Tab-separated table of C-alpha atoms in Angstrom:
chain	number	residue	atom	x	y	z
A	7	UNK	CA	7.341	-21.583	-17.962
A	8	UNK	CA	9.267	-19.915	-20.768
A	9	UNK	CA	9.146	-16.126	-20.629
A	10	UNK	CA	12.057	-14.545	-22.467
A	11	UNK	CA	12.436	-11.436	-20.313
A	12	UNK	CA	11.833	-13.192	-16.983
A	13	UNK	CA	14.387	-14.995	-14.822
A	14	UNK	CA	12.971	-17.250	-12.118
A	15	UNK	CA	14.276	-19.972	-9.855
A	16	UNK	CA	13.501	-22.155	-6.861
A	17	UNK	CA	16.070	-23.636	-4.509
A	18	UNK	CA	16.162	-27.128	-3.042
A	19	UNK	CA	17.668	-28.223	0.243
A	20	UNK	CA	20.679	-29.531	-1.730
A	21	UNK	CA	20.948	-31.901	1.178
A	22	UNK	CA	23.203	-34.899	1.430
A	23	UNK	CA	21.590	-36.922	4.213
A	24	UNK	CA	25.067	-37.899	5.446
A	25	UNK	CA	26.159	-34.277	5.656
A	26	UNK	CA	27.377	-33.123	9.063
A	27	UNK	CA	26.391	-29.543	9.748
A	28	UNK	CA	28.131	-27.083	12.074
A	29	UNK	CA	26.289	-26.385	15.307
A	30	UNK	CA	23.250	-24.118	14.816
A	31	UNK	CA	23.443	-24.370	11.029
A	32	UNK	CA	20.667	-26.306	9.315
A	33	UNK	CA	22.148	-28.801	6.828
A	34	UNK	CA	21.856	-27.978	3.164
A	35	UNK	CA	21.053	-24.815	1.262
A	36	UNK	CA	18.968	-23.002	3.910
A	37	UNK	CA	17.708	-19.599	2.711
A	38	UNK	CA	15.672	-18.622	5.778
A	39	UNK	CA	15.770	-15.471	7.871
A	40	UNK	CA	14.086	-16.985	10.945
A	41	UNK	CA	15.717	-20.409	11.106
A	42	UNK	CA	18.442	-21.582	13.514
A	43	UNK	CA	21.076	-20.940	10.832
A	44	UNK	CA	23.137	-17.747	11.318
A	45	UNK	CA	21.999	-14.795	9.208
A	46	UNK	CA	25.369	-14.493	7.460
A	47	UNK	CA	25.155	-18.165	6.437
A	48	UNK	CA	21.706	-17.863	4.851
A	49	UNK	CA	22.584	-14.492	3.305
A	50	UNK	CA	25.545	-16.143	1.588
A	51	UNK	CA	23.238	-18.893	0.299
A	52	UNK	CA	20.759	-16.356	-1.082
A	53	UNK	CA	23.526	-14.440	-2.815
A	54	UNK	CA	24.931	-17.653	-4.295
A	55	UNK	CA	21.529	-18.561	-5.736
A	56	UNK	CA	21.069	-15.166	-7.364
A	57	UNK	CA	24.583	-15.346	-8.784
A	58	UNK	CA	23.836	-18.773	-10.300
A	59	UNK	CA	20.687	-17.324	-11.894
A	60	UNK	CA	22.757	-14.547	-13.458
A	61	UNK	CA	21.205	-11.907	-11.197
A	62	UNK	CA	22.867	-9.244	-9.077
A	63	UNK	CA	23.247	-10.852	-5.614
A	64	UNK	CA	22.755	-7.466	-3.968
A	65	UNK	CA	19.398	-6.717	-5.602
A	66	UNK	CA	17.067	-9.116	-3.767
A	67	UNK	CA	13.923	-7.755	-2.114
A	68	UNK	CA	12.356	-10.046	0.484
A	69	UNK	CA	9.998	-9.982	3.456
A	70	UNK	CA	9.324	-10.990	7.010
A	71	UNK	CA	6.418	-13.224	6.044
A	72	UNK	CA	3.450	-13.322	8.420
A	73	UNK	CA	0.825	-15.549	6.704
A	74	UNK	CA	-1.294	-12.547	5.771
A	75	UNK	CA	-2.504	-10.872	2.575
A	76	UNK	CA	-0.514	-7.624	2.525
A	77	UNK	CA	1.420	-6.835	-0.664
A	78	UNK	CA	4.308	-4.353	-0.942
A	79	UNK	CA	5.517	-2.652	-4.113
A	80	UNK	CA	9.287	-3.080	-4.130
A	81	UNK	CA	11.423	-0.214	-5.386
A	82	UNK	CA	14.643	-1.203	-3.634
A	83	UNK	CA	16.337	-4.384	-2.395
A	84	UNK	CA	16.608	-5.656	1.158
A	85	UNK	CA	14.191	-6.716	3.875
A	86	UNK	CA	11.098	-4.619	3.163
A	87	UNK	CA	8.971	-5.321	6.225
A	88	UNK	CA	6.088	-7.588	7.193
A	89	UNK	CA	3.996	-8.799	4.261
A	90	UNK	CA	3.439	-11.857	2.097
A	91	UNK	CA	3.606	-10.446	-1.396
A	92	UNK	CA	5.962	-8.324	-3.474
A	93	UNK	CA	5.357	-6.648	-6.836
A	94	UNK	CA	7.573	-4.441	-8.978
A	95	UNK	CA	7.976	-2.843	-12.393
A	96	UNK	CA	11.733	-2.423	-11.976
A	97	UNK	CA	14.082	-4.465	-14.107
A	98	UNK	CA	16.991	-6.230	-12.379
A	99	UNK	CA	15.309	-6.100	-8.952
A	100	UNK	CA	14.693	-9.660	-7.760
A	101	UNK	CA	11.684	-10.561	-5.620
A	102	UNK	CA	12.072	-13.419	-3.143
A	103	UNK	CA	9.636	-15.591	-1.179
A	104	UNK	CA	10.685	-18.149	1.451
A	105	UNK	CA	8.766	-21.402	1.901
A	106	UNK	CA	8.915	-24.844	3.522
A	107	UNK	CA	5.531	-26.485	2.708
A	108	UNK	CA	3.610	-23.343	1.722
A	109	UNK	CA	3.322	-22.506	-1.973
A	110	UNK	CA	5.367	-19.727	-3.534
A	111	UNK	CA	3.531	-18.200	-6.486
A	112	UNK	CA	5.474	-16.217	-9.095
A	113	UNK	CA	3.439	-14.106	-11.524
A	114	UNK	CA	4.517	-12.055	-14.532
A	115	UNK	CA	3.192	-9.954	-17.381
A	116	UNK	CA	6.330	-9.674	-19.475
A	117	UNK	CA	4.713	-7.369	-22.045
A	118	UNK	CA	3.601	-4.801	-19.465
A	119	UNK	CA	6.755	-5.435	-17.405
A	120	UNK	CA	5.278	-6.161	-14.009
A	121	UNK	CA	6.113	-9.137	-11.785
A	122	UNK	CA	5.007	-10.450	-8.419
A	123	UNK	CA	6.018	-13.039	-5.832
A	124	UNK	CA	3.594	-14.313	-3.210
A	125	UNK	CA	3.615	-16.534	-0.121
A	126	UNK	CA	0.511	-18.726	-0.319
A	127	UNK	CA	0.236	-20.913	2.736
A	128	UNK	CA	-3.282	-21.925	3.675
A	129	UNK	CA	-3.894	-18.746	5.687
A	130	UNK	CA	-2.673	-16.434	2.968
A	131	UNK	CA	-4.413	-18.396	0.237
A	132	UNK	CA	-7.859	-18.308	1.839
A	133	UNK	CA	-7.168	-14.780	3.084
A	134	UNK	CA	-6.744	-13.386	-0.421
A	135	UNK	CA	-3.010	-12.860	-0.915
A	136	UNK	CA	-3.333	-13.664	-4.634
A	137	UNK	CA	-6.466	-11.541	-5.017
A	138	UNK	CA	-4.632	-8.561	-3.561
A	139	UNK	CA	-1.514	-9.305	-5.573
A	140	UNK	CA	-3.249	-9.515	-8.946
A	141	UNK	CA	-5.287	-6.391	-8.162
A	142	UNK	CA	-2.149	-4.395	-7.402
A	143	UNK	CA	-0.336	-5.787	-10.439
A	144	UNK	CA	-3.249	-4.628	-12.598
A	145	UNK	CA	-2.936	-1.194	-10.998
A	146	UNK	CA	0.646	-1.166	-12.308
A	147	UNK	CA	-0.551	-1.970	-15.826
A	148	UNK	CA	-0.573	-5.759	-15.798
A	149	UNK	CA	-3.083	-7.430	-18.118
A	150	UNK	CA	-2.069	-10.893	-19.327
A	151	UNK	CA	-0.435	-12.905	-16.572
A	152	UNK	CA	1.498	-16.141	-16.392
A	153	UNK	CA	2.038	-17.897	-13.066
A	154	UNK	CA	4.312	-20.559	-11.625
A	155	UNK	CA	3.479	-22.419	-8.413
A	156	UNK	CA	6.299	-23.989	-6.430
A	157	UNK	CA	6.398	-27.435	-4.871
A	158	UNK	CA	4.332	-27.367	-1.676
A	159	UNK	CA	2.747	-29.802	0.744
A	160	UNK	CA	0.527	-32.232	-1.117
A	161	UNK	CA	-2.946	-33.563	-0.450
A	162	UNK	CA	-1.785	-36.851	1.080
A	163	UNK	CA	0.401	-35.102	3.665
A	164	UNK	CA	-1.690	-32.016	4.423
A	165	UNK	CA	-3.831	-33.197	7.326
A	166	UNK	CA	-5.737	-30.412	9.091
A	167	UNK	CA	-8.325	-29.911	11.795
A	168	UNK	CA	-11.989	-29.237	11.163
A	169	UNK	CA	-11.536	-25.508	11.824
A	170	UNK	CA	-9.017	-25.195	8.972
A	171	UNK	CA	-10.983	-27.441	6.626
A	172	UNK	CA	-14.063	-25.261	7.147
A	173	UNK	CA	-12.260	-22.311	5.533
A	174	UNK	CA	-11.879	-24.110	2.188
A	175	UNK	CA	-14.553	-24.917	-0.383
A	176	UNK	CA	-15.676	-28.519	0.086
A	177	UNK	CA	-14.157	-29.751	-3.187
A	178	UNK	CA	-10.653	-29.047	-1.854
A	179	UNK	CA	-11.293	-30.942	1.403
A	180	UNK	CA	-10.768	-34.704	1.206
A	181	UNK	CA	-11.896	-37.110	3.909
A	182	UNK	CA	-12.263	-40.452	2.139
A	183	UNK	CA	-9.479	-42.753	3.247
A	184	UNK	CA	-8.278	-40.353	5.947
A	185	UNK	CA	-9.063	-40.159	9.663
A	186	UNK	CA	-8.956	-36.340	9.512
A	187	UNK	CA	-9.567	-33.805	6.720
A	188	UNK	CA	-6.846	-33.286	4.117
A	189	UNK	CA	-6.498	-30.150	1.986
A	190	UNK	CA	-5.501	-29.916	-1.682
A	191	UNK	CA	-3.706	-26.573	-1.400
A	192	UNK	CA	-2.210	-26.558	-4.885
A	193	UNK	CA	-5.543	-27.157	-6.603
A	194	UNK	CA	-7.059	-24.359	-4.522
A	195	UNK	CA	-4.311	-21.974	-5.634
A	196	UNK	CA	-4.741	-22.963	-9.292
A	197	UNK	CA	-8.487	-22.332	-9.193
A	198	UNK	CA	-7.934	-19.069	-7.308
A	199	UNK	CA	-5.674	-17.870	-10.133
A	200	UNK	CA	-8.192	-18.952	-12.767
A	201	UNK	CA	-10.952	-17.073	-10.948
A	202	UNK	CA	-8.700	-14.010	-11.065
A	203	UNK	CA	-8.558	-14.236	-14.849
A	204	UNK	CA	-5.476	-16.334	-15.571
A	205	UNK	CA	-5.831	-18.884	-18.351
A	206	UNK	CA	-5.200	-22.468	-17.254
A	207	UNK	CA	-2.509	-22.937	-19.901
A	208	UNK	CA	-0.655	-19.953	-18.415
A	209	UNK	CA	-0.508	-21.519	-14.946
A	210	UNK	CA	2.470	-23.820	-14.409
A	211	UNK	CA	2.485	-25.910	-11.232
A	212	UNK	CA	5.298	-28.095	-9.934
A	213	UNK	CA	3.378	-31.075	-8.549
A	214	UNK	CA	6.075	-32.350	-6.189
A	215	UNK	CA	5.182	-32.549	-2.489
A	216	UNK	CA	7.638	-30.919	-0.107
A	217	UNK	CA	6.709	-33.292	2.728
A	218	UNK	CA	7.301	-36.432	0.688
A	219	UNK	CA	10.476	-35.305	-1.119
A	220	UNK	CA	13.613	-34.895	0.976
A	221	UNK	CA	15.160	-32.659	-1.687
A	222	UNK	CA	12.938	-29.975	-0.158
A	223	UNK	CA	12.700	-28.600	3.342
A	224	UNK	CA	9.383	-29.335	5.057
A	225	UNK	CA	8.296	-27.671	8.278
A	226	UNK	CA	5.715	-30.387	8.849
A	227	UNK	CA	8.327	-33.111	8.409
A	228	UNK	CA	11.274	-31.408	10.139
A	229	UNK	CA	9.707	-28.973	12.604
A	230	UNK	CA	11.822	-26.099	13.890
A	231	UNK	CA	14.920	-27.633	12.315
A	232	UNK	CA	13.490	-27.062	8.848
A	233	UNK	CA	15.320	-24.697	6.544
A	234	UNK	CA	13.604	-22.622	3.875
A	235	UNK	CA	13.594	-22.682	0.083
A	236	UNK	CA	13.743	-19.450	-1.889
A	237	UNK	CA	11.598	-18.641	-4.916
A	238	UNK	CA	12.978	-15.765	-7.002
A	239	UNK	CA	11.667	-13.778	-9.951
A	240	UNK	CA	13.251	-10.862	-11.805
A	241	UNK	CA	12.935	-9.024	-15.119
A	242	UNK	CA	15.895	-8.470	-17.386
A	243	UNK	CA	15.974	-5.222	-19.405
């Protein structure tokens, strides 16, 4: 997307497959807070990313994400508690979401100066994280939103059990050619945003699959040794 007053970015693993990593440090550009990498290592990576985006490395607000639908209004940086969405009207404050197969959704109304960042894994997506986020952004004055959806696990790789498939509308559940149900998470998120009033031409989705592309971390591909990518959004004055 191209919003003049908005700065946004998404990290990759930046991983050289031949790279040898120190013990207990996940190779690459791990941003996580609950990965085997030491906290000071991932904090340095997060600060480096913000610096490269031209943002203040000390003004990142982020969360202990719990696959829910709770949204916090951020007024200060740091770890702001357990939730899966952040919104703010404050310029220069960066909002961060960590993912490794789930979708990160960044939303902005640059005219009304309100932004949001949301963690939309399958639980949060069907549980209404975006519904709650848009509602709270409207409460802060938001009207005309644009959204960006990060790379996430794609249809071909996202095999689920019947109990998960049952929580999605049938058109997002694919069984033909598969032995078990597969979910089209990104298409579900796009339609969710449209149902919340966003115009399709204001929704920008990166179609790359995190499972299939080694430039991204993937929990399903790498398990507990998976790092995390960081999605960031901030407003400049």
